[in-house]
Coordinates of C-alpha atoms in Angstrom, one line a residue:
X4 CA 160.0 171.9 160.4
X5 CA 161.5 175.4 160.2
X6 CA 160.5 177.5 157.2
X7 CA 163.2 179.9 156.0
X8 CA 161.5 183.1 154.9
X9 CA 163.2 185.6 152.6
X10 CA 163.8 189.0 154.2
X11 CA 161.4 191.9 153.6
X12 CA 162.6 195.2 152.0
X13 CA 164.9 197.0 154.4
X14 CA 163.1 200.3 153.9
X15 CA 159.9 198.9 155.4
X16 CA 161.5 198.2 158.8
X17 CA 161.7 200.8 161.6
X18 CA 164.4 201.1 164.2
X19 CA 162.0 200.2 167.0
X20 CA 162.0 196.8 168.8
X21 CA 158.9 194.7 168.7
X22 CA 156.9 194.1 171.9
X23 CA 157.4 190.8 173.6
X24 CA 155.8 188.0 171.6
X25 CA 153.1 186.0 173.4
X26 CA 154.0 182.5 174.3
X27 CA 152.5 180.2 171.7
X28 CA 149.6 178.1 172.8
X29 CA 150.0 174.3 172.6
X30 CA 147.7 173.0 169.9
X31 CA 144.9 170.7 171.0
X32 CA 144.2 167.4 169.4
X33 CA 141.8 167.8 166.5
X34 CA 138.3 166.7 167.3
X35 CA 136.6 164.3 165.0
X36 CA 135.0 165.9 162.0
X37 CA 131.4 165.3 161.4
X38 CA 130.0 164.9 158.0
X39 CA 127.0 167.0 157.6
X40 CA 126.4 174.8 154.1
X41 CA 129.5 173.9 152.8
X42 CA 132.7 173.9 154.9
X43 CA 135.7 172.7 152.9
X44 CA 138.7 171.5 155.0
X45 CA 141.9 172.4 153.2
X46 CA 144.2 171.7 156.2
X47 CA 146.8 169.3 154.9
X48 CA 149.6 170.2 157.3
X49 CA 151.6 167.5 159.0
X50 CA 150.6 169.3 162.2
X51 CA 146.8 169.1 161.3
X52 CA 146.0 167.5 164.7
X53 CA 146.3 170.9 166.4
X54 CA 143.6 172.7 164.3
X55 CA 140.5 173.7 166.1
X56 CA 139.0 175.8 163.2
X57 CA 136.5 173.2 161.9
X58 CA 134.5 172.6 165.2
X59 CA 134.4 176.4 165.7
X60 CA 132.9 176.9 162.3
X61 CA 130.5 174.0 162.7
X62 CA 129.3 175.3 166.0
X63 CA 128.7 178.8 164.7
X64 CA 126.8 177.7 161.6
X65 CA 124.6 175.2 163.5
X66 CA 123.8 177.9 166.1
X67 CA 122.6 180.1 163.2
X68 CA 120.4 177.3 162.0
X69 CA 122.4 176.3 159.0
X70 CA 122.4 172.7 157.6
X71 CA 126.2 172.1 157.5
X72 CA 128.1 169.8 155.3
X73 CA 131.9 169.1 155.7
X74 CA 134.1 168.1 152.8
X75 CA 137.8 167.6 152.3
X76 CA 139.3 169.9 149.7
X77 CA 140.6 167.0 147.6
X78 CA 137.1 165.4 147.6
X79 CA 134.8 168.5 147.1
X80 CA 132.9 168.6 143.8
X81 CA 132.9 172.1 142.5
X82 CA 129.7 171.9 140.5
X83 CA 127.8 171.4 143.7
X84 CA 128.9 174.6 145.3
X85 CA 126.2 176.7 143.7
X86 CA 123.7 174.8 145.7
X87 CA 124.9 176.3 149.0
X88 CA 124.3 179.8 150.3
X89 CA 127.8 180.2 151.7
X90 CA 131.0 178.2 151.2
X91 CA 133.7 178.2 153.9
X92 CA 137.2 177.3 152.8
X93 CA 139.2 176.6 155.9
X94 CA 143.0 176.2 155.7
X95 CA 143.6 176.4 159.4
X96 CA 147.3 175.7 160.2
X97 CA 148.4 174.6 156.7
X98 CA 151.3 176.8 155.5
X99 CA 151.0 175.7 151.9
X100 CA 147.4 176.8 151.7
X101 CA 145.3 176.5 148.4
X102 CA 148.4 175.1 146.8
X103 CA 147.0 173.3 143.7
X104 CA 145.9 174.8 140.4
X105 CA 142.6 173.0 140.8
X106 CA 141.8 174.7 144.1
X107 CA 142.7 178.1 142.8
X108 CA 140.7 177.7 139.6
X109 CA 137.6 176.6 141.6
X110 CA 137.8 179.6 144.0
X111 CA 138.5 182.1 141.2
X112 CA 135.6 180.9 139.1
X113 CA 133.2 180.6 142.1
X114 CA 133.7 184.2 143.3
X115 CA 133.8 185.6 139.8
X116 CA 130.3 184.1 139.1
X117 CA 128.9 185.7 142.3
X118 CA 129.6 183.0 144.9
X119 CA 129.8 184.0 148.5
X120 CA 132.8 182.7 150.4
X121 CA 134.4 182.9 153.8
X122 CA 138.1 182.1 153.5
X123 CA 140.2 181.3 156.6
X124 CA 143.9 181.0 156.4
X125 CA 146.8 182.5 158.3
X126 CA 149.2 181.7 155.5
X127 CA 147.5 181.8 152.1
X128 CA 148.5 185.4 151.4
X129 CA 152.2 184.7 152.1
X130 CA 152.0 181.5 150.0
X131 CA 150.3 183.4 147.1
X132 CA 152.8 186.2 147.3
X133 CA 155.7 183.8 147.3
X134 CA 154.5 182.1 144.2
X135 CA 152.6 185.0 142.7
X136 CA 154.5 185.4 139.5
X137 CA 152.5 182.7 137.7
X138 CA 149.4 184.0 136.0
X139 CA 147.1 181.7 138.0
X140 CA 148.6 182.6 141.3
X141 CA 148.4 186.3 140.5
X142 CA 144.7 185.9 139.5
X143 CA 144.0 184.0 142.7
X144 CA 145.6 186.7 144.8
X145 CA 143.8 189.5 143.0
X146 CA 140.4 187.9 142.5
X147 CA 139.9 185.9 145.7
X148 CA 142.2 187.5 148.3
X149 CA 142.2 191.0 146.8
X150 CA 145.7 191.4 148.1
X151 CA 148.7 193.2 146.5
X152 CA 151.9 191.6 145.7
X153 CA 153.7 193.3 148.5
X154 CA 155.6 191.6 151.3
X155 CA 153.4 189.6 153.7
X156 CA 154.4 189.7 157.4
X157 CA 153.7 186.9 159.9
X158 CA 154.7 188.4 163.3
X159 CA 151.6 190.3 164.5
X160 CA 149.9 191.5 167.6
X161 CA 146.2 191.8 168.3
X162 CA 143.5 192.7 165.8
X163 CA 142.6 196.4 165.9
X164 CA 139.4 197.9 164.4
X165 CA 140.2 200.1 161.5
X166 CA 136.9 200.5 159.5
X167 CA 133.3 200.5 160.8
X168 CA 131.7 197.8 158.7
X169 CA 128.7 195.5 159.2
X170 CA 131.0 192.7 160.0
X171 CA 132.2 194.7 163.0
X172 CA 128.8 195.8 164.2
X173 CA 125.9 193.6 163.0
X174 CA 124.3 191.8 164.7
X175 CA 127.1 191.7 167.3
X176 CA 129.2 194.7 168.3
X177 CA 132.8 193.5 168.2
X178 CA 135.4 195.1 170.4
X179 CA 138.0 197.6 169.0
X180 CA 140.7 195.2 170.0
X181 CA 140.4 191.4 169.5
X182 CA 143.0 189.5 171.5
X183 CA 145.0 187.1 169.3
X184 CA 147.6 184.5 170.3
X185 CA 149.0 182.3 167.5
X186 CA 149.1 178.5 168.0
X187 CA 152.7 177.3 167.3
X188 CA 152.1 175.6 164.0
X189 CA 155.4 173.8 164.0
X190 CA 156.7 175.8 161.0
X191 CA 157.3 179.3 162.5
X192 CA 154.7 180.8 160.1
X193 CA 152.8 182.4 163.0
X194 CA 149.3 181.4 161.7
X195 CA 148.6 185.0 160.7
X196 CA 149.3 187.3 157.7
X197 CA 149.5 191.1 157.7
X198 CA 148.0 191.7 154.2
X199 CA 148.1 194.8 152.0
X200 CA 144.9 194.9 149.9
X201 CA 143.7 196.2 146.6
X202 CA 141.6 199.4 146.5
X203 CA 138.4 197.4 145.7
X204 CA 138.5 195.6 149.1
X205 CA 137.8 196.8 152.6
X206 CA 140.2 196.3 155.5
X207 CA 138.1 196.0 158.6
X208 CA 140.7 195.0 161.2
X209 CA 144.5 195.6 161.0
X210 CA 147.1 194.6 163.6
X211 CA 148.2 196.3 166.8
X212 CA 151.8 195.6 165.7
X213 CA 153.6 194.1 162.7
X214 CA 157.2 193.0 163.0
X215 CA 159.9 191.0 161.4
X216 CA 162.5 189.2 163.4
X217 CA 161.9 191.4 166.5
X218 CA 161.9 194.7 164.6
X219 CA 158.7 196.6 164.1
X220 CA 157.8 197.6 160.5
X221 CA 157.1 201.3 159.9
X222 CA 153.8 202.6 161.1
X223 CA 152.9 203.6 157.5
X224 CA 153.2 199.9 156.5
X225 CA 151.5 198.4 159.6
X226 CA 148.4 200.7 159.3
X227 CA 147.6 199.2 155.8
X228 CA 148.4 195.6 156.7
X229 CA 145.1 193.9 157.5
X230 CA 144.0 190.7 159.2
X231 CA 140.2 190.9 158.4
X232 CA 139.2 191.8 154.8
X233 CA 135.9 192.1 153.0
X234 CA 135.0 192.4 149.3
X235 CA 131.6 193.3 147.9
X236 CA 130.9 193.2 144.1
X237 CA 127.1 193.5 144.5
X238 CA 126.9 196.1 141.7
X239 CA 128.6 193.6 139.3
X240 CA 127.8 190.0 140.2
X241 CA 126.6 189.9 143.8
X242 CA 129.8 188.2 144.9
X243 CA 130.9 188.7 148.5
X244 CA 134.1 187.5 150.2
X245 CA 135.2 187.6 153.8
X246 CA 138.9 186.8 154.3
X247 CA 140.2 185.9 157.7
X248 CA 144.0 186.2 157.4
X249 CA 144.4 184.2 160.6
X250 CA 143.3 181.0 162.2
X251 CA 139.9 181.5 163.8
X252 CA 140.9 179.3 166.8
X253 CA 143.7 181.8 167.6
X254 CA 141.3 184.5 168.6
X255 CA 141.6 184.4 172.4
X256 CA 137.9 184.7 173.3
X257 CA 135.7 181.8 172.2
X258 CA 132.7 184.2 172.4
X259 CA 134.3 186.6 170.0
X260 CA 135.2 183.7 167.7
X261 CA 131.5 182.8 167.4
X262 CA 130.3 186.5 167.1
X263 CA 132.8 187.2 164.3
X264 CA 131.6 184.2 162.3
X265 CA 128.0 185.2 163.0
X266 CA 128.6 188.7 161.8
X267 CA 130.5 187.5 158.7
X268 CA 127.7 185.0 157.8
X269 CA 125.1 187.7 158.3
X270 CA 126.9 190.1 155.9
X271 CA 127.5 187.3 153.4
X272 CA 123.9 186.1 153.6
X273 CA 122.6 189.6 152.6
X274 CA 124.3 189.2 149.2
X275 CA 122.8 187.8 146.1
X276 CA 122.9 184.1 145.9
X277 CA 124.9 182.8 142.9
X278 CA 123.0 181.1 140.2
X279 CA 124.1 178.3 138.0
X280 CA 124.2 180.6 134.9
X281 CA 127.7 181.0 133.6
X282 CA 129.2 179.3 136.7
X283 CA 131.6 177.1 134.8
X284 CA 132.5 179.0 131.6
X285 CA 135.8 177.3 130.6
X286 CA 137.4 178.4 127.4
X287 CA 139.7 176.6 125.0
X288 CA 142.9 178.6 124.6
X289 CA 144.4 177.9 121.2
X290 CA 148.2 178.1 121.0
X291 CA 149.8 180.7 118.8
X292 CA 149.8 179.2 115.2
X293 CA 153.1 178.7 113.4
X294 CA 154.0 181.7 111.4
X295 CA 154.3 181.2 107.6
X296 CA 156.0 183.7 105.4
X297 CA 154.6 184.3 102.0
X298 CA 156.1 186.0 99.0
X299 CA 155.4 189.7 99.1
X300 CA 154.0 189.7 95.5
X301 CA 151.6 186.8 96.0
X302 CA 148.1 187.3 94.5
X303 CA 145.6 188.2 97.2
X304 CA 143.0 185.7 96.1
X305 CA 145.6 182.9 96.0
X306 CA 146.8 183.9 99.5
X307 CA 143.3 183.8 100.9
X308 CA 142.6 180.3 99.5
X309 CA 145.9 179.0 100.9
X310 CA 145.2 180.4 104.4
X311 CA 141.7 179.2 104.3
X312 CA 142.5 175.6 103.4
X313 CA 146.0 175.0 104.7
X314 CA 144.9 173.5 108.0
X315 CA 142.4 171.1 106.5
X316 CA 143.3 167.4 106.0
X317 CA 143.1 165.5 102.8
X318 CA 140.0 163.3 103.1
X319 CA 140.7 159.7 103.8
X320 CA 143.4 160.5 106.3
X321 CA 143.6 158.3 109.4
X322 CA 144.4 160.4 112.4
X323 CA 146.1 158.4 115.1
X324 CA 145.8 159.6 118.7
X325 CA 147.4 158.5 121.9
X326 CA 147.3 159.5 125.6
X327 CA 150.7 160.4 126.8
X328 CA 152.0 158.3 129.7
X329 CA 155.0 160.5 130.6
X330 CA 155.9 162.8 132.2
X331 CA 153.6 162.0 135.1
X332 CA 151.9 165.4 135.1
X333 CA 150.6 164.6 131.5
X334 CA 148.9 161.4 132.5
X335 CA 145.1 161.5 132.8
X336 CA 142.8 159.3 134.9
X337 CA 140.9 156.5 133.1
X338 CA 137.6 158.3 133.5
X339 CA 139.1 161.5 131.9
X340 CA 140.4 159.5 129.0
X341 CA 136.9 158.0 128.5
X342 CA 135.4 161.4 128.1
X343 CA 137.9 162.2 125.4
X344 CA 137.3 158.9 123.7
X345 CA 133.6 159.7 123.7
X346 CA 134.5 163.0 122.0
X347 CA 136.2 161.1 119.2
X348 CA 133.2 158.9 118.9
X349 CA 130.9 161.9 118.4
X350 CA 132.8 162.7 115.2
X351 CA 133.2 159.0 114.2
X352 CA 129.4 158.4 114.4
X353 CA 128.9 160.9 111.5
X354 CA 130.6 158.5 109.1
X355 CA 133.0 161.1 107.8
X356 CA 136.0 160.3 105.6
X357 CA 138.5 161.2 108.3
X358 CA 139.1 158.2 110.6
X359 CA 140.4 158.1 114.2
X360 CA 142.4 155.3 115.7
X361 CA 143.9 155.1 119.2
X362 CA 147.5 153.9 119.4
X363 CA 149.8 153.4 122.4
X364 CA 153.1 154.8 120.9
X365 CA 153.3 158.6 120.7
X366 CA 155.7 158.1 117.7
X367 CA 152.8 156.6 115.8
X368 CA 150.3 159.4 116.7
X369 CA 149.6 162.7 115.0
X370 CA 147.4 163.7 118.0
X371 CA 149.2 163.4 121.3
X372 CA 147.0 164.1 124.4
X373 CA 148.0 165.4 127.8
X374 CA 146.1 166.3 131.0
X375 CA 148.4 168.9 132.5
X376 CA 146.4 170.8 135.0
X377 CA 146.6 174.6 134.9
X378 CA 147.9 174.6 131.3
X379 CA 144.6 175.3 129.7
X380 CA 142.5 173.2 127.3
X381 CA 143.6 173.5 123.7
X382 CA 144.5 171.7 120.5
X383 CA 146.7 172.4 117.5
X384 CA 144.5 173.2 114.5
X385 CA 144.5 170.7 111.7
X386 CA 147.7 170.2 109.9
X387 CA 149.4 172.8 112.2
X388 CA 150.2 169.8 114.5
X389 CA 153.0 169.0 112.1
X390 CA 154.8 172.1 113.5
X391 CA 154.8 170.5 117.0
X392 CA 157.8 168.5 118.1
X393 CA 157.4 164.7 117.9
X394 CA 157.4 164.2 121.6
X395 CA 155.2 167.2 122.5
X396 CA 151.5 167.5 123.2
X397 CA 149.2 168.6 120.4
X398 CA 146.2 168.6 122.6
X399 CA 145.7 169.2 126.4
X400 CA 142.9 169.1 128.9
X401 CA 143.8 171.4 131.8
X402 CA 140.9 170.7 134.2
X403 CA 138.7 167.9 135.3
X404 CA 136.3 167.1 132.5
X405 CA 133.8 165.5 134.9
X406 CA 133.6 167.5 138.1
X407 CA 134.8 171.0 136.8
X408 CA 133.2 171.2 133.4
X409 CA 129.4 171.1 132.8
X410 CA 130.0 170.8 129.0
X411 CA 131.2 167.3 129.6
X412 CA 131.9 165.5 126.3
X413 CA 131.4 168.8 124.4
X414 CA 134.8 170.0 125.5
X415 CA 136.8 167.2 123.9
X416 CA 134.5 167.3 120.9
X417 CA 135.4 171.0 120.5
X418 CA 139.1 170.3 120.7
X419 CA 138.9 167.4 118.2
X420 CA 137.0 169.8 115.9
X421 CA 140.2 171.9 116.1
X422 CA 142.3 168.9 115.3
X423 CA 140.1 168.4 112.2
X424 CA 141.0 171.9 111.1
X425 CA 138.0 173.9 112.2
X426 CA 138.4 177.4 113.8
X427 CA 136.4 179.1 116.5
X428 CA 132.9 179.9 115.2
X429 CA 132.5 183.1 117.3
X430 CA 135.5 184.5 115.3
X431 CA 133.5 184.0 112.0
X432 CA 133.4 187.5 110.4
X433 CA 129.9 186.6 109.2
X434 CA 128.7 186.6 112.8
X435 CA 128.6 190.4 113.0
X436 CA 129.6 190.3 116.6
X437 CA 130.5 193.7 118.0
X438 CA 132.4 193.1 121.3
X439 CA 132.4 195.2 124.4
X440 CA 136.2 194.9 124.1
X441 CA 137.2 196.4 127.5
X442 CA 134.7 194.0 129.2
X443 CA 136.0 191.1 127.2
X444 CA 139.6 191.7 128.1
X445 CA 138.8 192.2 131.8
X446 CA 136.6 189.1 131.8
X447 CA 139.1 186.9 130.0
X448 CA 141.9 188.1 132.4
X449 CA 139.9 187.4 135.5
X450 CA 138.4 184.1 134.5
X451 CA 141.0 182.6 132.2
X452 CA 144.2 184.3 133.2
X453 CA 144.7 185.5 129.6
X454 CA 146.8 188.3 128.3
X455 CA 145.5 190.7 125.7
X456 CA 147.2 188.8 122.9
X457 CA 145.5 185.5 124.1
X458 CA 142.1 187.2 124.1
X459 CA 142.6 188.7 120.7
X460 CA 143.7 185.3 119.3
X461 CA 140.9 183.3 120.8
X462 CA 138.0 185.8 120.8
X463 CA 138.4 189.3 119.3
X464 CA 140.2 188.6 116.1
X465 CA 138.2 187.6 113.0
X466 CA 139.3 184.5 111.0
X467 CA 139.8 184.8 107.2
X468 CA 136.4 184.7 105.5
X469 CA 135.7 181.1 104.6
X470 CA 133.4 180.8 101.7
X471 CA 133.7 177.0 101.7
X472 CA 132.1 176.7 105.1
X473 CA 128.9 178.5 104.1
X474 CA 127.5 182.0 104.3
X475 CA 125.9 182.0 107.8
X476 CA 127.0 182.2 111.4
X477 CA 126.1 179.3 113.7
X478 CA 125.9 180.4 117.4
X479 CA 125.1 176.8 118.4
X480 CA 128.2 175.3 116.8
X481 CA 130.3 173.0 118.9
X482 CA 133.2 175.4 117.9
X483 CA 131.5 178.4 119.6
X484 CA 132.3 179.6 123.1
X485 CA 129.7 180.5 125.7
X486 CA 129.8 184.2 126.7
X487 CA 128.6 185.9 129.9
X488 CA 126.3 188.9 129.9
X489 CA 127.8 192.3 129.0
X490 CA 130.5 191.0 126.6
X491 CA 128.6 191.3 123.3
X492 CA 127.1 194.7 122.2
X493 CA 125.7 193.3 118.9
X494 CA 123.6 191.4 118.0
X495 CA 121.5 192.9 120.6
X496 CA 119.8 189.6 121.6
X497 CA 123.1 188.3 123.0
X498 CA 123.8 191.3 125.3
X499 CA 122.6 189.1 128.2
X500 CA 124.9 186.3 127.3
X501 CA 125.2 183.6 124.7
X502 CA 125.1 179.8 125.4
X503 CA 125.3 177.3 122.5
X504 CA 122.7 174.6 122.6
X505 CA 125.3 171.9 123.2
X506 CA 126.5 169.0 121.1
X507 CA 127.1 169.1 117.4
X508 CA 124.8 171.5 115.6
X509 CA 123.0 170.7 112.3
X510 CA 125.4 173.0 110.6
X511 CA 128.4 171.3 112.2
X512 CA 127.2 168.0 110.9
X513 CA 126.4 169.3 107.4
X514 CA 129.8 171.1 107.1
X515 CA 132.0 168.2 108.2
X516 CA 130.2 165.8 106.0
X517 CA 130.6 168.2 103.1
X518 CA 134.3 168.8 103.6
X519 CA 135.1 165.2 104.8
X520 CA 132.4 163.1 103.0
X521 CA 132.3 159.4 103.5
X522 CA 134.7 157.6 101.3
X523 CA 133.2 156.3 98.0
X524 CA 135.6 154.0 96.1
X525 CA 133.4 154.2 93.0
X526 CA 134.3 157.9 92.5
X527 CA 138.1 157.1 92.4
X528 CA 139.8 157.4 89.0
X529 CA 142.4 154.9 87.8
X530 CA 145.9 156.0 87.0
X531 CA 148.2 154.4 84.5
X532 CA 151.9 155.0 84.0
X533 CA 152.7 158.0 81.8
X534 CA 149.1 159.0 81.2
X535 CA 148.2 162.5 82.6
X536 CA 144.7 162.8 84.0
X537 CA 142.9 166.2 84.4
X538 CA 142.1 167.2 88.1
X539 CA 138.9 169.0 87.1
X540 CA 138.5 170.5 90.6
X541 CA 137.2 173.7 92.1
X542 CA 139.0 175.5 95.0
X543 CA 138.8 173.4 98.1
X544 CA 137.7 170.3 96.3
X545 CA 139.4 166.9 96.4
X546 CA 139.8 164.0 94.0
X547 CA 141.1 160.5 94.6
X548 CA 143.1 158.4 92.1
X549 CA 143.8 154.7 92.3
X550 CA 147.0 153.1 91.2
X551 CA 147.9 149.4 91.1
X552 CA 151.6 148.9 90.0
X553 CA 152.5 146.1 87.7
X554 CA 156.0 145.8 89.0
X555 CA 157.8 146.5 92.3
X556 CA 159.9 149.7 92.0
X557 CA 160.0 153.4 92.9
X558 CA 157.3 155.5 91.3
X559 CA 156.9 159.2 90.9
X560 CA 153.7 161.2 91.2
X561 CA 153.3 164.8 90.3
X562 CA 150.8 167.5 89.3
X563 CA 151.4 169.6 86.2
X564 CA 150.0 173.1 85.5
X565 CA 149.7 176.5 87.2
X566 CA 148.0 175.6 90.5
X567 CA 148.4 175.1 94.3
X568 CA 147.6 171.6 95.5
X569 CA 148.4 169.2 98.4
X570 CA 149.0 165.6 97.5
X571 CA 148.9 162.5 99.8
X572 CA 149.9 159.0 98.9
X573 CA 148.1 156.2 100.7
X574 CA 148.4 152.4 100.7
X575 CA 145.0 150.8 101.0
X576 CA 144.4 147.3 102.5
X577 CA 141.1 145.9 103.6
X578 CA 139.5 149.4 103.0
X579 CA 141.9 151.0 105.4
X580 CA 144.3 153.7 104.3
X581 CA 147.9 154.1 105.6
X582 CA 149.6 157.3 104.7
X583 CA 153.0 156.9 103.0
X584 CA 153.9 160.4 101.8
X585 CA 152.6 163.9 101.3
X586 CA 153.6 167.1 99.6
X587 CA 152.1 170.6 99.5
X588 CA 153.1 173.1 96.8
X589 CA 151.0 176.1 98.0
X590 CA 152.7 179.4 97.4
X591 CA 155.8 177.6 96.0
X592 CA 157.3 177.7 92.6
X593 CA 157.0 173.9 92.0
X594 CA 154.2 171.4 91.7
X595 CA 153.3 168.9 94.3
X596 CA 155.1 165.6 93.9
X597 CA 156.3 162.5 95.7
X598 CA 158.3 159.4 95.1
X599 CA 157.9 156.0 96.8
X600 CA 158.8 152.4 96.5
X601 CA 155.6 150.5 95.6
X602 CA 154.8 146.8 95.6
X603 CA 153.4 145.0 92.6
X604 CA 149.7 144.3 92.9
X605 CA 149.1 146.4 96.0
X606 CA 146.5 149.2 95.8
X607 CA 147.5 152.8 96.3
X608 CA 145.4 156.0 96.5
X609 CA 146.7 159.4 95.5
X610 CA 144.4 162.1 97.0
X611 CA 144.8 165.7 95.8
X612 CA 143.1 168.8 97.1
X613 CA 143.1 172.0 95.1
X614 CA 143.8 175.4 96.7
X615 CA 144.0 177.6 93.6
X616 CA 144.2 177.3 89.8
X617 CA 145.1 180.1 87.5
X618 CA 143.3 178.6 84.5
X619 CA 140.4 176.3 85.3
X620 CA 141.0 172.7 84.0
X621 CA 144.7 173.3 83.4
X622 CA 146.1 171.0 86.1
X623 CA 146.8 167.3 85.5
X624 CA 148.3 164.4 87.6
X625 CA 150.7 161.9 86.3
X626 CA 152.6 158.8 87.5
X627 CA 155.8 157.4 85.9

């Protein structure tokens, strides 16, 4: 297969011809891979039979006395990586290297948490640059490769020593010139990249020549285009990276192949081993809420109550959820769906007045769940889901809930909490959290790929004070993020990080049972035609009214009085409620009302929640 590469900028090319290119070696048949430090094989090329990288790495590590384990990239379990001193990610001849969101996320997170890795690929920089406009690709390029977004060349000469570094000297003195002959990979990629790097990385070897279609690039470009790169963040998290921008088997001397790996392992091994703490911090990324425009002259207290309660459901609502079966990228595996179902059960087991039922048809579901990888994990908050299109997701899980998330069922439990209308607890103004904002923005960009506005919306910004939810902050809430060290300035005890206890906290349970208490039919008030009944509610409270019509016809329900309410009409059969209609008059100049054709003898429930009332006890409800 011939890959068509776009042309580099004309101003980067000189007027000098390139030296004769060495005849490509004919690739050898791949030797059998032994299962046995962790070497991850990410060579998925159709020409994979020619790769010799794996046996070279295996030999070098075994010579050094390492216990070596080999895994395929599509089988590796990320949560086990922290148990190894060094991870090798070998792409060998694969042109489309590290080409899934899962692989990029694993590598980004691993190095950010202090993991030490040796990455070998003669094509990954070009691949990342080619697709580097996405946030995840850009983060991978900057966090793992430490490369710029400049053009990446493939036509190179030999490796030339540029910087004295322990990898070039210890324990083996490597030559100033390392002979390099690319194996013909079958796709004209050359099996090598000439990479321009960020200022935080060290270029150890560059190339004796860098060319494009027989023309040398300018010397100023060639000098800063590297083949062997190292990164050391010892002062921050102990992370170390060695990046071979070439296939190790294309170094001419087998002896130098072994010595280069030995030196790299020696340097990596002197770093600080990654711990499990904070290894897998994955954050829910709430979508931007629908914008609601209020009258300019609205009373501030009225506005606060509307904002505070608008996302909450009327108790007794049955929330139907479904797992989307199209498009294909939204579909989740059965084991992923089970984790989400377990999350719904965590809330169900509390006996609250909100019920959950799984349905097959997305048109019957308020909560529509997808598993689109790389799109984050999030949910619409409460009744905001009505602003989402009828065929669109209202909830997504963007990573593997089993192998990539140590929180397990807590992640879907958190997202379902949002679907119930609960905000992020760490944004509670009563928490008194003073953020190290620069560190938070940097951390969220590196680990989550967030822009400043995303970080503000999900971490920094405070929610409207919610007097209904209580007067204290709960750092163990299911709705609270975990945070790494250095992100919180105050309270002082959380400067070294904050990790919620896991599961639903006592306050979570108390609050959800307070706002969505178990349904008690004995507390419902009967309605009769043309007889107003006082609501007698405080702000945030709800009352249910029962109506059994004595004839089949259309009936009207409405509140009367100066108030803001939300009204929901249910039909109840066998103690199960089915929502028929709803109306919300908050910030409007009319009262909540609805009309519906009802059947004689059937039981209906009208549930009303009060936002705000100008004169206490002034509001009534009536049916006619």
